[in-house]
Amino acid sequence: MDYQNLRDLMIANQLIPRGIKDPRVIDAMRRVPRHIFAGGHNLANAYDDMALPIGEGQTISQPYMVAIMTELLALKGTEKVLEIGTGSGYQGAVLSELAHEVYTIERIALLAERAATEYRTLACENIHVRTGDGTIGWAEEAPFDRIIITAASPQIPEPLLKQLAINGILVIPVGSRYSQQLLKIVKTEHGLKEQYHTPCVFVPLIGKYGWEKES
């Protein structure tokens, strides 16, 4: 199967028509092999316009959602990024192409181990994986220039706001368990600037500062 051609078609048909403009994001998504992270049972539709199941009740996000969340981070290449919800590992691999260092937390050990294996295979040497409650963040590595949460939360976890650097950006889907909207936060010396973006549906963020348990 010509996966490079499928990535090119994904960009041409799914990303650019929906307004993804950052050339660095587009180039990263052209390079990162989504099929590697989608799992063997999803190979036939690894580049389709949809989220796909990866086991453990989790999904690999729709390509467009990965692209827009990444674009909202406005990465230049020097940033230290915290990702909450490693999942398949695909979003982290895209981030690793665009940032200086990526720290990613996954509460499900099996998924964290699987993603770490794929990162080693692809020589993503600037990604650091931890298993645990992502809602409490990674305090010993703070502050972070960017934070991305790839699961739905009823609010922004307070520890993550504290670990975000001044002038840093945080992107999170906020709302109910079944319907959310992407929220971009810029942390300034004078407070938080909020900007809402596209509606979305993510799996719930489980943890001390998210949803307490699965529904």
Backbone as numpy.savetxt, mean C-alpha at the origin, in Angstrom:
# Nx Ny Nz CAx CAy CAz Cx Cy Cz
3.30 -16.82 -21.04 2.45 -15.62 -21.04 3.33 -14.37 -21.04
2.99 -13.39 -21.85 3.79 -12.18 -21.98 3.36 -11.17 -20.90
3.96 -11.31 -19.72 3.56 -10.47 -18.59 3.92 -9.00 -18.79
5.04 -8.74 -19.51 5.40 -7.35 -19.75 4.34 -6.65 -20.60
3.85 -7.35 -21.60 2.79 -6.78 -22.43 1.53 -6.56 -21.62
1.23 -7.49 -20.71 0.04 -7.34 -19.87 0.19 -6.12 -18.94
1.41 -5.88 -18.46 1.63 -4.69 -17.62 1.47 -3.42 -18.45
1.96 -3.45 -19.66 1.80 -2.29 -20.54 0.32 -2.00 -20.81
-0.45 -3.05 -21.03 -1.88 -2.89 -21.27 -2.60 -2.40 -20.01
-2.17 -2.89 -18.86 -2.74 -2.44 -17.59 -2.57 -0.93 -17.44
-1.40 -0.45 -17.76 -1.12 0.98 -17.65 -1.93 1.77 -18.67
-1.96 1.28 -19.90 -2.65 1.99 -20.98 -4.17 2.00 -20.80
-4.71 0.92 -20.27 -6.17 0.78 -20.21 -6.77 1.09 -18.85
-6.00 0.92 -17.77 -6.55 1.07 -16.43 -6.05 2.31 -15.68
-4.79 2.67 -15.89 -4.19 3.72 -15.08 -4.25 5.10 -15.73
-3.70 5.22 -16.91 -3.64 6.53 -17.57 -5.04 7.09 -17.86
-5.99 6.28 -18.35 -7.33 6.84 -18.58 -8.03 7.33 -17.32
-7.62 6.83 -16.16 -8.23 7.26 -14.90 -7.47 8.41 -14.24
-6.47 8.92 -14.92 -5.82 10.13 -14.43 -4.51 9.95 -13.71
-3.93 8.75 -13.71 -2.61 8.56 -13.11 -1.58 9.23 -14.02
-0.85 10.19 -13.47 0.04 11.01 -14.29 1.51 10.92 -13.91
1.81 10.60 -12.66 3.20 10.62 -12.19 4.02 9.60 -12.98
4.99 10.05 -13.78 5.75 9.10 -14.61 6.54 8.10 -13.79
6.95 8.47 -12.58 7.69 7.53 -11.74 6.78 6.41 -11.25
5.55 6.73 -10.92 4.59 5.70 -10.51 4.29 4.77 -11.69
4.06 5.34 -12.84 3.77 4.54 -14.03 4.94 3.61 -14.35
6.17 4.13 -14.29 7.34 3.31 -14.59 7.50 2.19 -13.57
7.24 2.49 -12.30 7.35 1.46 -11.26 6.35 0.34 -11.49
5.13 0.71 -11.85 4.12 -0.32 -12.08 4.34 -1.07 -13.38
5.09 -0.47 -14.27 5.49 -1.19 -15.48 6.57 -2.23 -15.16
7.37 -1.95 -14.14 8.47 -2.86 -13.79 8.06 -3.98 -12.83
7.21 -3.69 -11.85 6.95 -4.66 -10.78 6.00 -5.76 -11.27
6.39 -7.02 -11.14 5.59 -8.14 -11.64 4.44 -8.49 -10.69
3.26 -7.94 -10.95 2.10 -8.18 -10.08 1.76 -9.67 -10.00
2.00 -10.41 -11.08 1.65 -11.83 -11.08 2.43 -12.62 -10.03
3.63 -12.17 -9.70 4.43 -12.84 -8.68 3.73 -12.78 -7.33
3.09 -11.64 -7.06 2.44 -11.42 -5.76 0.99 -11.89 -5.73
0.39 -12.06 -6.90 -1.02 -12.46 -6.97 -1.24 -13.92 -6.61
-0.21 -14.74 -6.75 -0.35 -16.16 -6.43 -0.68 -16.99 -7.65
-0.26 -18.25 -7.63 -0.41 -19.12 -8.79 -1.82 -19.28 -9.28
-2.79 -19.29 -8.37 -4.19 -19.50 -8.77 -4.77 -18.27 -9.46
-4.05 -17.13 -9.42 -4.54 -15.90 -10.03 -3.76 -15.48 -11.28
-2.89 -16.34 -11.77 -2.00 -15.95 -12.87 -2.76 -15.49 -14.11
-3.85 -16.13 -14.41 -4.59 -15.81 -15.64 -5.17 -14.41 -15.63
-5.49 -13.90 -14.44 -6.08 -12.55 -14.37 -5.28 -11.63 -13.46
-3.97 -11.87 -13.38 -3.11 -11.10 -12.47 -3.07 -9.62 -12.80
-3.33 -9.25 -14.06 -3.28 -7.83 -14.46 -4.65 -7.27 -14.80
-5.69 -7.97 -14.38 -7.04 -7.49 -14.62 -7.39 -6.35 -13.67
-8.44 -5.64 -14.00 -8.86 -4.46 -13.25 -9.71 -4.87 -12.03
-9.06 -5.54 -11.08 -9.79 -6.03 -9.91 -8.82 -6.41 -8.80
-9.36 -6.41 -7.57 -8.65 -7.02 -6.46 -8.78 -8.53 -6.58
-7.80 -9.26 -6.03 -7.81 -10.71 -6.13 -7.54 -11.33 -4.76
-8.16 -12.47 -4.45 -7.92 -13.11 -3.16 -6.52 -13.71 -3.09
-5.89 -13.57 -1.92 -4.54 -14.13 -1.72 -4.51 -15.09 -0.53
-5.70 -15.41 0.01 -5.75 -16.29 1.16 -5.84 -15.52 2.46
-6.19 -16.21 3.53 -6.28 -15.61 4.87 -7.30 -14.48 4.92
-8.27 -14.50 4.00 -9.29 -13.46 3.98 -8.80 -12.12 3.48
-7.65 -12.09 2.82 -7.04 -10.84 2.35 -7.01 -10.80 0.82
-6.69 -9.63 0.28 -6.66 -9.45 -1.18 -5.43 -8.68 -1.61
-5.07 -8.84 -2.88 -4.12 -7.94 -3.53 -4.95 -6.86 -4.19
-4.62 -5.61 -3.93 -5.46 -4.50 -4.38 -5.52 -4.37 -5.89
-6.60 -3.80 -6.36 -6.78 -3.43 -7.76 -5.60 -2.55 -8.20
-5.05 -2.77 -9.40 -3.91 -1.96 -9.85 -4.14 -0.46 -9.74
-5.31 0.01 -10.13 -5.59 1.44 -10.05 -5.49 1.96 -8.62
-5.96 1.18 -7.66 -5.92 1.62 -6.27 -4.48 1.71 -5.77
-3.66 0.75 -6.17 -2.23 0.82 -5.84 -1.61 2.07 -6.44
-1.96 2.36 -7.68 -1.39 3.50 -8.38 -1.80 4.83 -7.75
-3.09 4.99 -7.45 -3.53 6.28 -6.92 -3.01 6.52 -5.51
-3.00 5.47 -4.68 -2.46 5.64 -3.33 -0.97 5.99 -3.38
-0.26 5.35 -4.29 1.16 5.65 -4.44 1.37 7.06 -4.95
0.58 7.47 -5.93 0.71 8.82 -6.48 0.42 9.89 -5.42
-0.56 9.63 -4.55 -0.89 10.59 -3.49 0.25 10.79 -2.50
1.14 9.80 -2.41 2.29 9.93 -1.51 3.34 10.92 -2.03
3.30 11.21 -3.32 4.22 12.18 -3.94 5.68 11.86 -3.61
6.09 10.65 -3.91 7.44 10.20 -3.58 8.47 10.75 -4.58
9.62 11.17 -4.02 10.70 11.70 -4.85 11.92 10.78 -4.89
11.99 9.82 -3.96 13.10 8.88 -3.96 13.96 8.93 -2.72
13.73 9.92 -1.86 14.55 10.08 -0.66 13.82 9.68 0.63
12.57 9.29 0.50 11.71 9.14 1.67 11.87 7.81 2.39
11.56 7.86 3.69 11.43 6.68 4.53 9.93 6.45 4.69
9.44 5.30 4.22 8.00 5.04 4.14 7.60 3.90 5.08
6.49 4.08 5.76 5.88 3.02 6.56 4.61 2.56 5.86
4.51 1.26 5.61 3.30 0.67 5.04 2.63 -0.19 6.11
1.34 0.02 6.32 0.57 -0.80 7.24 -0.32 -1.73 6.43
-0.05 -3.03 6.53 -0.80 -4.02 5.76 -0.01 -4.50 4.57
1.01 -5.31 4.81 1.86 -5.81 3.73 1.06 -6.61 2.72
0.16 -7.45 3.22 -0.68 -8.26 2.34 0.14 -9.12 1.40
-0.14 -9.02 0.12 0.57 -9.80 -0.89 2.03 -9.38 -1.04
2.31 -8.12 -0.71 3.64 -7.57 -0.92 3.75 -6.69 -2.14
2.72 -6.65 -2.97 2.79 -5.90 -4.23 2.95 -4.41 -4.00
2.13 -3.83 -3.13 2.24 -2.39 -2.88 3.63 -2.05 -2.36
4.16 -2.86 -1.46 5.50 -2.61 -0.94 6.56 -2.65 -2.01
6.42 -3.58 -2.96 7.39 -3.67 -4.05 7.35 -2.43 -4.93
6.15 -1.90 -5.17 6.03 -0.65 -5.93 6.69 0.49 -5.16
6.42 0.57 -3.87 7.02 1.62 -3.05 8.55 1.52 -3.05
9.06 0.31 -3.05 10.52 0.13 -3.00 11.22 0.70 -4.22
10.48 0.80 -5.33 11.03 1.38 -6.56 11.10 2.90 -6.49
10.36 3.48 -5.55 10.15 4.93 -5.55 10.66 5.65 -4.31
10.95 4.90 -3.25 11.38 5.50 -1.99 12.77 4.99 -1.61
13.35 5.63 -0.61 14.68 5.21 -0.15 14.60 3.94 0.70
13.69 3.93 1.68 13.51 2.77 2.54 12.02 2.54 2.77
11.61 1.28 2.83 10.22 0.91 3.09 10.17 -0.03 4.29
9.36 0.34 5.28 9.11 -0.49 6.45 7.65 -0.93 6.37
7.40 -2.23 6.39 6.05 -2.72 6.19 5.66 -3.71 7.28
4.44 -3.58 7.78 3.95 -4.41 8.89 2.72 -5.19 8.45
2.70 -6.46 8.76 1.58 -7.35 8.45 1.22 -8.16 9.69
-0.04 -8.18 10.05 -0.45 -8.89 11.27 -0.52 -10.40 11.08
-0.68 -10.87 9.82 -0.78 -12.30 9.55 0.60 -12.84 9.16
1.16 -13.69 10.02 2.54 -14.14 9.84 2.78 -14.82 8.50
1.83 -15.64 8.07 2.00 -16.35 6.80 2.17 -15.39 5.64
1.37 -14.32 5.61 1.48 -13.34 4.52 2.78 -12.56 4.61
3.18 -12.20 5.83 4.44 -11.48 6.01 5.62 -12.31 5.52
5.63 -13.58 5.85 6.72 -14.46 5.44 6.72 -14.66 3.93
5.53 -14.79 3.35 5.42 -14.98 1.90 5.92 -13.73 1.16
5.52 -12.56 1.63 5.98 -11.32 0.99 7.49 -11.16 1.12
8.02 -11.46 2.30 9.46 -11.33 2.51 10.23 -12.25 1.57
9.69 -13.43 1.32 10.33 -14.36 0.38 10.35 -13.79 -1.03
9.23 -13.20 -1.46 9.18 -12.61 -2.80 10.13 -11.41 -2.91
10.23 -10.63 -1.83 11.16 -9.49 -1.85 12.60 -9.96 -2.03
12.94 -11.05 -1.36 14.30 -11.59 -1.52 14.51 -12.08 -2.94
13.51 -12.74 -3.49 13.60 -13.24 -4.86 13.83 -12.11 -5.86
13.14 -10.99 -5.64 13.24 -9.85 -6.55 14.34 -8.88 -6.17
15.11 -9.22 -5.12 16.22 -8.36 -4.65 15.75 -6.97 -4.26
14.59 -6.92 -3.58 14.10 -5.65 -3.04 14.78 -5.42 -1.69
15.99 -4.92 -1.73 16.83 -4.87 -0.52 16.50 -3.71 0.41
15.64 -2.80 -0.01 15.32 -1.64 0.84 13.98 -1.80 1.54
13.44 -3.03 1.61 12.18 -3.30 2.30 12.44 -4.09 3.57
11.84 -3.65 4.66 11.98 -4.32 5.96 10.59 -4.76 6.41
10.43 -6.04 6.71 9.12 -6.62 7.02 9.05 -6.98 8.50
7.91 -6.64 9.11 7.65 -7.01 10.50 6.26 -7.61 10.60
6.11 -8.61 11.47 4.80 -9.17 11.78 4.30 -8.57 13.09
3.06 -8.04 13.07 2.52 -7.46 14.29 1.32 -6.58 14.02
0.92 -5.83 15.02 -0.22 -4.92 14.94 0.22 -3.62 14.27
-0.19 -3.45 13.03 0.23 -2.26 12.28 -0.33 -0.97 12.82
-1.44 -1.02 13.56 -2.06 0.22 14.04 -1.21 0.92 15.09
-0.24 0.22 15.68 0.64 0.87 16.65 1.93 1.37 15.99
2.10 1.05 14.70 3.23 1.56 13.95 4.54 0.86 14.27
5.63 1.59 14.00 6.99 1.06 14.16 7.80 2.16 14.83
7.56 2.36 16.12 8.03 3.56 16.82 9.54 3.73 16.77
10.29 2.64 16.86 11.74 2.77 16.92 12.36 3.22 15.61
11.59 3.17 14.53 12.09 3.65 13.23 11.50 5.00 12.85
10.61 5.53 13.67 9.99 6.84 13.39 11.02 7.95 13.58
10.79 9.11 12.94 9.62 9.47 12.14 9.72 8.98 10.70
8.55 8.89 10.06 8.46 8.47 8.67 8.01 9.65 7.82
8.60 9.76 6.64 8.22 10.83 5.71 6.86 10.56 5.08
6.54 9.29 4.92 5.26 8.89 4.33 4.74 7.67 5.07
3.41 7.60 5.22 2.76 6.43 5.79 1.57 6.08 4.89
1.46 4.81 4.53 0.35 4.34 3.73 -0.31 3.18 4.45
-1.62 3.25 4.61 -2.38 2.19 5.27 -3.26 1.54 4.21
-3.06 0.24 4.00 -3.75 -0.44 2.91 -4.88 -1.33 3.44
-5.56 -0.83 4.47 -6.75 -1.49 5.01 -7.65 -0.40 5.56
-8.95 -0.69 5.62 -9.94 0.32 5.98 -10.01 0.53 7.49
-10.03 1.79 7.90 -10.09 2.13 9.32 -11.23 3.10 9.58
-11.85 3.02 10.78 -12.89 4.00 11.11 -12.31 5.38 11.38
-11.00 5.44 11.68 -10.32 6.72 11.91 -8.83 6.50 11.69
-8.07 7.59 11.74 -6.61 7.48 11.59 -6.03 7.04 12.93
-5.31 5.92 12.98 -4.71 5.48 14.24 -3.76 6.54 14.80
-3.99 6.93 16.04 -3.22 8.02 16.64 -1.71 7.77 16.65
-1.24 6.54 16.94 0.21 6.31 16.91 0.84 6.61 15.56
0.10 6.37 14.48 0.65 6.62 13.15 0.79 8.11 12.88
-0.16 8.89 13.34 -0.02 10.35 13.21 1.20 10.85 13.97
1.44 10.29 15.15 2.60 10.70 15.95 3.90 10.32 15.27
3.90 9.21 14.52 5.12 8.74 13.87 5.35 9.37 12.50
4.42 10.20 12.05 4.56 10.91 10.77 5.37 12.17 10.98
6.38 12.37 10.14 7.23 13.55 10.24 6.46 14.82 9.87
6.93 15.95 10.36 6.38 17.24 9.94 6.60 17.38 8.43
5.57 17.83 7.75 5.51 17.91 6.28 5.39 16.54 5.62
5.14 15.51 6.44 4.94 14.18 5.91 3.52 13.98 5.41
3.32 12.93 4.63 2.03 12.61 4.03 1.59 11.22 4.49
0.32 11.11 4.85 -0.30 9.83 5.21 -1.51 9.62 4.31
-1.65 8.40 3.79 -2.79 8.05 2.94 -3.48 6.83 3.53
-4.81 6.92 3.69 -5.57 5.86 4.35 -7.00 5.82 3.82
-7.58 4.62 3.65 -9.02 4.54 3.37 -9.80 4.60 4.69
-10.66 5.58 4.84 -11.44 5.73 6.08 -12.93 5.63 5.78
-13.66 5.09 6.77 -15.10 4.93 6.60 -15.60 3.75 7.39
-16.64 3.11 6.87 -17.21 1.92 7.51 -16.43 0.69 7.06
-16.84 -0.46 7.55 -16.20 -1.70 7.12 -16.44 -1.98 5.63
-17.51 -1.44 5.07 -17.93 -1.85 3.73 -17.83 -0.74 2.68
-17.50 0.46 3.09 -17.39 1.57 2.14 -16.48 2.64 2.72
-15.48 3.05 1.95 -14.53 4.04 2.43 -14.21 5.08 1.35
-13.41 6.04 1.75 -12.90 7.05 0.83 -11.43 7.26 1.16
-10.62 7.41 0.13 -9.21 7.66 0.37 -9.02 9.05 0.97
-8.26 9.11 2.05 -7.96 10.37 2.72 -6.46 10.60 2.69
-6.06 11.78 2.22 -4.66 12.19 2.25 -4.49 13.24 3.34
-3.54 12.99 4.23 -3.24 13.91 5.33 -1.84 14.47 5.13
-1.68 15.77 5.24 -0.36 16.40 5.29 -0.20 16.98 6.69
0.84 16.56 7.37 1.09 17.01 8.74 2.00 18.24 8.71
1.51 19.37 9.19 2.28 20.60 9.22 2.57 21.00 10.66
3.38 22.00 10.84 3.68 22.50 12.19 2.44 23.09 12.84
1.43 23.42 12.04 0.23 24.08 12.56 -0.98 23.15 12.61
-0.80 21.88 12.22 -1.92 20.95 12.26 -1.95 20.06 11.03
-3.12 19.47 10.80 -3.28 18.52 9.71 -4.11 19.12 8.57
-3.66 18.89 7.35 -4.43 19.27 6.18 -5.03 18.01 5.57
-6.34 17.97 5.41 -7.03 16.78 4.92 -7.57 17.00 3.50
-7.47 15.97 2.71 -8.01 16.02 1.35 -8.57 14.65 1.00
-9.87 14.60 0.67 -10.51 13.33 0.33 -10.43 13.08 -1.17
-10.31 11.81 -1.50 -10.20 11.40 -2.89 -11.22 10.31 -3.20
-10.86 9.35 -4.02 -11.81 8.41 -4.60 -12.45 7.46 -3.58
-13.72 7.10 -3.79 -14.34 6.04 -2.97 -13.61 4.72 -3.21
-13.67 3.82 -2.22 -12.95 2.55 -2.32 -13.54 1.55 -1.34
-13.10 0.30 -1.47 -13.49 -0.75 -0.53 -12.25 -1.60 -0.23
-11.81 -1.57 1.03 -10.66 -2.35 1.47 -11.08 -3.32 2.56
-10.26 -4.33 2.80 -10.46 -5.20 3.96 -10.24 -4.36 5.21
-10.83 -4.73 6.36 -10.73 -3.91 7.56 -9.33 -3.94 8.19
-8.95 -2.81 8.77 -7.71 -2.70 9.52 -7.97 -3.22 10.94
-7.39 -4.36 11.26 -7.61 -4.98 12.55 -6.46 -4.63 13.48
-6.79 -4.17 14.69 -5.74 -3.86 15.65 -6.23 -2.96 16.76
-5.34 -2.61 17.64 -5.68 -1.82 18.82 -6.33 -0.49 18.45
-5.86 0.13 17.35 -6.37 1.45 16.97 -7.17 1.39 15.65
-7.63 0.19 15.30 -8.50 0.03 14.14 -9.76 -0.69 14.55
-10.23 -1.62 13.74 -11.32 -2.49 14.13 -10.80 -3.54 15.08
-11.58 -3.88 16.09 -11.11 -4.82 17.11 -10.98 -6.22 16.60
-11.84 -6.64 15.69 -11.78 -8.01 15.18 -12.50 -8.07 13.85
-12.34 -9.23 13.18 -13.04 -9.45 11.92 -14.54 -9.46 12.16
-15.31 -9.00 11.17 -16.78 -9.04 11.29 -17.30 -10.44 11.07
